[in-house]
Amino acid sequence: MAFADTLKQLPTVADLAALQLRNAAGQVVATIENKPGKAGALAVYAALAARHGGINVAAAQEGLELFAEHTADARAHPGKHPNIDRLLEVIASGQCFSVNLLKA
């Protein structure tokens, strides 16, 4: 399924301003804002956090499937898709992130 079609099936993130990822020490390591060009990643990460309780290896693997065609592009062009790169790093390292949803 194409990413655009996947997004239609994910819960809305209209009520979110952003999402923060925190490492094991509780430090914010990334923020995904609800703005053009980032709202799709926000929707994916929010859905993964709801299903998995955070971003762990299982969530990251599912996330790569949800990002669909963008995952192959991210693998071919490291750095072009930082939110996908982060999922690849979670899988490679086993590192997990907790998620804070920031309401609009």
Coordinates of N, CA and C in Angstrom, one line a residue:
M1 N 0.9 -1.2 0.0 CA 0.0 0.0 0.0 C 0.9 1.2 0.0
A2 N 0.5 2.2 -0.7 CA 1.3 3.5 -0.8 C 1.1 4.3 0.5
F3 N 2.1 5.1 0.8 CA 2.1 5.9 2.0 C 0.9 6.7 2.1
A4 N 0.5 7.4 1.0 CA -0.7 8.3 1.0 C -2.0 7.5 1.4
D5 N -2.1 6.2 1.0 CA -3.2 5.4 1.4 C -3.1 4.9 2.8
T6 N -1.9 4.7 3.3 CA -1.7 4.3 4.7 C -2.2 5.4 5.6
L7 N -1.8 6.6 5.3 CA -2.2 7.8 6.1 C -3.7 7.9 6.3
K8 N -4.4 7.6 5.3 CA -5.9 7.7 5.4 C -6.4 6.7 6.4
Q9 N -5.7 5.6 6.7 CA -6.2 4.6 7.6 C -5.7 4.9 9.1
L10 N -4.8 5.8 9.3 CA -4.3 6.1 10.6 C -5.2 7.1 11.3
P11 N -5.2 7.0 12.6 CA -5.9 8.0 13.4 C -5.5 9.4 13.1
T12 N -6.4 10.3 13.2 CA -6.1 11.7 12.9 C -5.1 12.3 14.0
V13 N -4.3 13.2 13.6 CA -3.4 13.9 14.5 C -3.7 15.4 14.6
A14 N -5.0 15.8 14.2 CA -5.4 17.2 14.1 C -5.3 17.8 15.5
D15 N -5.4 17.0 16.6 CA -5.4 17.6 17.9 C -4.0 17.7 18.5
L16 N -3.0 17.3 17.7 CA -1.6 17.3 18.2 C -0.8 18.5 17.6
A17 N 0.0 19.1 18.4 CA 0.9 20.2 18.0 C 2.2 19.5 17.6
A18 N 2.6 18.5 18.3 CA 3.9 17.8 18.1 C 3.9 16.5 18.9
L19 N 5.0 15.8 18.7 CA 5.3 14.6 19.4 C 6.8 14.6 19.8
Q20 N 7.1 14.3 21.0 CA 8.5 14.3 21.4 C 8.9 12.8 21.7
L21 N 10.1 12.5 21.3 CA 10.8 11.2 21.6 C 11.8 11.4 22.7
R22 N 11.7 10.6 23.7 CA 12.7 10.7 24.8 C 13.5 9.4 24.9
N23 N 14.8 9.6 25.2 CA 15.6 8.4 25.3 C 15.5 7.8 26.7
A24 N 16.2 6.8 27.0 CA 16.1 6.1 28.3 C 16.4 7.0 29.5
A25 N 17.2 8.1 29.3 CA 17.5 9.0 30.4 C 16.4 10.1 30.5
G26 N 15.4 10.1 29.6 CA 14.3 11.0 29.7 C 14.6 12.3 28.9
Q27 N 15.7 12.4 28.2 CA 16.0 13.6 27.4 C 15.3 13.5 26.1
V28 N 14.8 14.7 25.7 CA 14.1 14.8 24.4 C 15.2 14.7 23.3
V29 N 15.1 13.7 22.4 CA 16.0 13.5 21.3 C 15.5 13.9 20.0
A30 N 14.2 14.1 19.9 CA 13.6 14.5 18.6 C 12.2 15.0 18.9
T31 N 11.8 16.0 18.0 CA 10.4 16.5 18.1 C 9.9 16.5 16.6
I32 N 8.7 15.9 16.5 CA 8.0 15.9 15.2 C 6.8 16.8 15.3
E33 N 6.9 17.9 14.5 CA 5.8 18.9 14.6 C 4.7 18.6 13.6
N34 N 3.5 19.0 13.9 CA 2.3 18.9 13.1 C 2.3 20.1 12.1
K35 N 3.1 19.9 11.0 CA 3.2 20.9 10.0 C 3.4 20.3 8.7
P36 N 3.1 21.0 7.6 CA 3.3 20.4 6.2 C 4.7 19.7 6.1
G37 N 4.7 18.6 5.5 CA 5.9 17.8 5.3 C 6.3 17.0 6.5
K38 N 5.7 17.1 7.7 CA 6.0 16.4 8.9 C 4.7 15.7 9.4
A39 N 3.5 16.1 9.0 CA 2.3 15.6 9.6 C 2.2 14.1 9.4
G40 N 2.6 13.6 8.2 CA 2.6 12.1 8.0 C 3.4 11.4 8.9
A41 N 4.6 11.8 9.2 CA 5.5 11.2 10.1 C 4.9 11.2 11.5
L42 N 4.3 12.4 11.9 CA 3.7 12.5 13.1 C 2.6 11.5 13.3
A43 N 1.7 11.3 12.3 CA 0.7 10.3 12.3 C 1.2 8.9 12.5
V44 N 2.3 8.6 11.8 CA 2.9 7.2 11.9 C 3.4 7.0 13.3
Y45 N 4.2 7.9 13.8 CA 4.8 7.8 15.1 C 3.7 7.7 16.2
A46 N 2.7 8.5 16.1 CA 1.6 8.5 17.1 C 0.9 7.2 17.1
A47 N 0.6 6.7 15.9 CA 0.0 5.4 15.8 C 0.9 4.3 16.4
L48 N 2.1 4.3 16.1 CA 3.1 3.3 16.6 C 3.1 3.4 18.1
A49 N 3.2 4.6 18.7 CA 3.2 4.7 20.1 C 2.0 4.2 20.8
A50 N 0.8 4.4 20.1 CA -0.4 3.9 20.7 C -0.5 2.4 20.7
R51 N 0.0 1.8 19.6 CA 0.0 0.3 19.5 C 1.1 -0.4 20.3
H52 N 2.2 0.3 20.5 CA 3.4 -0.4 21.1 C 3.8 0.2 22.4
G53 N 3.2 1.3 22.8 CA 3.6 1.9 24.1 C 4.8 2.8 24.0
G54 N 5.3 3.0 22.9 CA 6.6 3.7 22.6 C 7.1 3.3 21.3
I55 N 8.4 3.7 21.0 CA 9.0 3.3 19.8 C 10.1 2.3 20.2
N56 N 9.8 1.0 20.0 CA 10.7 -0.1 20.2 C 11.0 -0.8 18.9
V57 N 11.7 -1.9 18.9 CA 12.1 -2.6 17.7 C 10.8 -3.0 16.9
A58 N 9.8 -3.6 17.6 CA 8.6 -4.0 16.9 C 7.9 -2.8 16.3
A59 N 7.8 -1.7 17.0 CA 7.2 -0.5 16.5 C 8.0 0.0 15.2
A60 N 9.3 0.0 15.3 CA 10.1 0.5 14.2 C 9.9 -0.4 13.0
Q61 N 9.9 -1.7 13.2 CA 9.6 -2.6 12.0 C 8.3 -2.3 11.4
E62 N 7.3 -2.1 12.2 CA 5.9 -1.8 11.6 C 6.0 -0.4 11.0
G63 N 6.7 0.5 11.6 CA 6.8 1.9 11.0 C 7.4 1.8 9.6
L64 N 8.4 1.0 9.4 CA 9.0 0.9 8.0 C 8.0 0.4 7.0
E65 N 7.2 -0.5 7.4 CA 6.1 -0.9 6.5 C 5.1 0.2 6.3
L66 N 4.7 1.0 7.3 CA 3.8 2.1 7.1 C 4.3 3.2 6.2
F67 N 5.6 3.4 6.3 CA 6.2 4.5 5.5 C 6.3 4.0 4.0
A68 N 6.1 2.8 3.7 CA 6.0 2.2 2.4 C 7.1 2.6 1.5
E69 N 6.8 3.2 0.4 CA 7.8 3.6 -0.7 C 8.9 4.5 -0.1
H70 N 8.6 5.2 0.9 CA 9.6 6.2 1.5 C 10.7 5.4 2.2
T71 N 10.4 4.2 2.6 CA 11.4 3.4 3.3 C 12.6 3.0 2.4
A72 N 12.2 2.6 1.2 CA 13.3 2.2 0.2 C 14.1 3.5 -0.2
D73 N 13.4 4.6 -0.3 CA 14.1 5.9 -0.6 C 15.1 6.2 0.5
A74 N 14.6 6.0 1.8 CA 15.5 6.4 2.9 C 16.7 5.5 3.0
R75 N 16.5 4.2 2.6 CA 17.7 3.3 2.6 C 18.7 3.7 1.5
A76 N 18.1 4.1 0.4 CA 19.0 4.5 -0.7 C 19.7 5.9 -0.5
H77 N 19.0 6.7 0.3 CA 19.6 8.1 0.5 C 19.6 8.4 2.0
P78 N 20.5 7.8 2.8 CA 20.5 8.1 4.2 C 20.6 9.7 4.5
G79 N 19.8 10.1 5.4 CA 19.7 11.5 5.8 C 18.6 12.2 5.1
K80 N 18.0 11.7 4.1 CA 16.9 12.3 3.4 C 15.6 12.2 4.2
H81 N 15.4 11.2 4.9 CA 14.2 10.9 5.7 C 14.6 10.6 7.1
P82 N 14.9 11.7 7.9 CA 15.4 11.4 9.3 C 14.4 10.6 10.2
N83 N 13.1 10.7 10.0 CA 12.2 10.0 10.8 C 12.2 8.5 10.5
I84 N 12.5 8.1 9.3 CA 12.7 6.7 8.9 C 14.1 6.3 9.3
D85 N 15.1 7.1 9.1 CA 16.4 6.8 9.6 C 16.4 6.4 11.1
R86 N 15.7 7.1 11.8 CA 15.6 6.9 13.3 C 15.0 5.5 13.5
L87 N 14.0 5.1 12.8 CA 13.4 3.7 12.9 C 14.5 2.7 12.6
L88 N 15.2 2.9 11.5 CA 16.3 2.0 11.1 C 17.3 1.8 12.2
E89 N 17.6 3.0 12.9 CA 18.6 2.9 14.0 C 18.0 2.2 15.2
V90 N 16.8 2.3 15.5 CA 16.1 1.6 16.6 C 16.3 0.1 16.3
I91 N 16.0 -0.3 15.1 CA 16.1 -1.7 14.8 C 17.6 -2.2 14.9
A92 N 18.5 -1.4 14.4 CA 19.9 -1.8 14.5 C 20.5 -1.8 15.9
S93 N 20.0 -0.9 16.7 CA 20.6 -0.7 18.1 C 19.8 -1.3 19.2
G94 N 18.5 -1.5 19.0 CA 17.6 -2.0 20.0 C 17.2 -0.9 21.0
Q95 N 17.7 0.3 20.7 CA 17.3 1.5 21.6 C 15.8 1.7 21.5
C96 N 15.2 2.1 22.6 CA 13.8 2.5 22.6 C 13.6 3.9 23.0
F97 N 12.5 4.5 22.5 CA 12.1 5.8 22.9 C 10.7 5.9 23.5
S98 N 10.5 6.7 24.5 CA 9.2 6.9 25.0 C 8.6 8.1 24.2
V99 N 7.3 8.3 24.2 CA 6.7 9.3 23.4 C 5.8 10.2 24.2
N100 N 5.9 11.5 24.0 CA 5.1 12.4 24.7 C 4.3 13.1 23.5
L101 N 3.0 13.1 23.6 CA 2.1 13.8 22.7 C 1.8 15.2 23.2
L102 N 2.1 16.2 22.4 CA 1.8 17.5 22.8 C 0.5 18.0 22.1
K103 N -0.5 18.3 22.9 CA -1.8 18.7 22.3 C -1.7 20.1 21.7
A104 N -2.5 20.3 20.7 CA -2.5 21.7 20.0 C -3.2 22.6 20.9

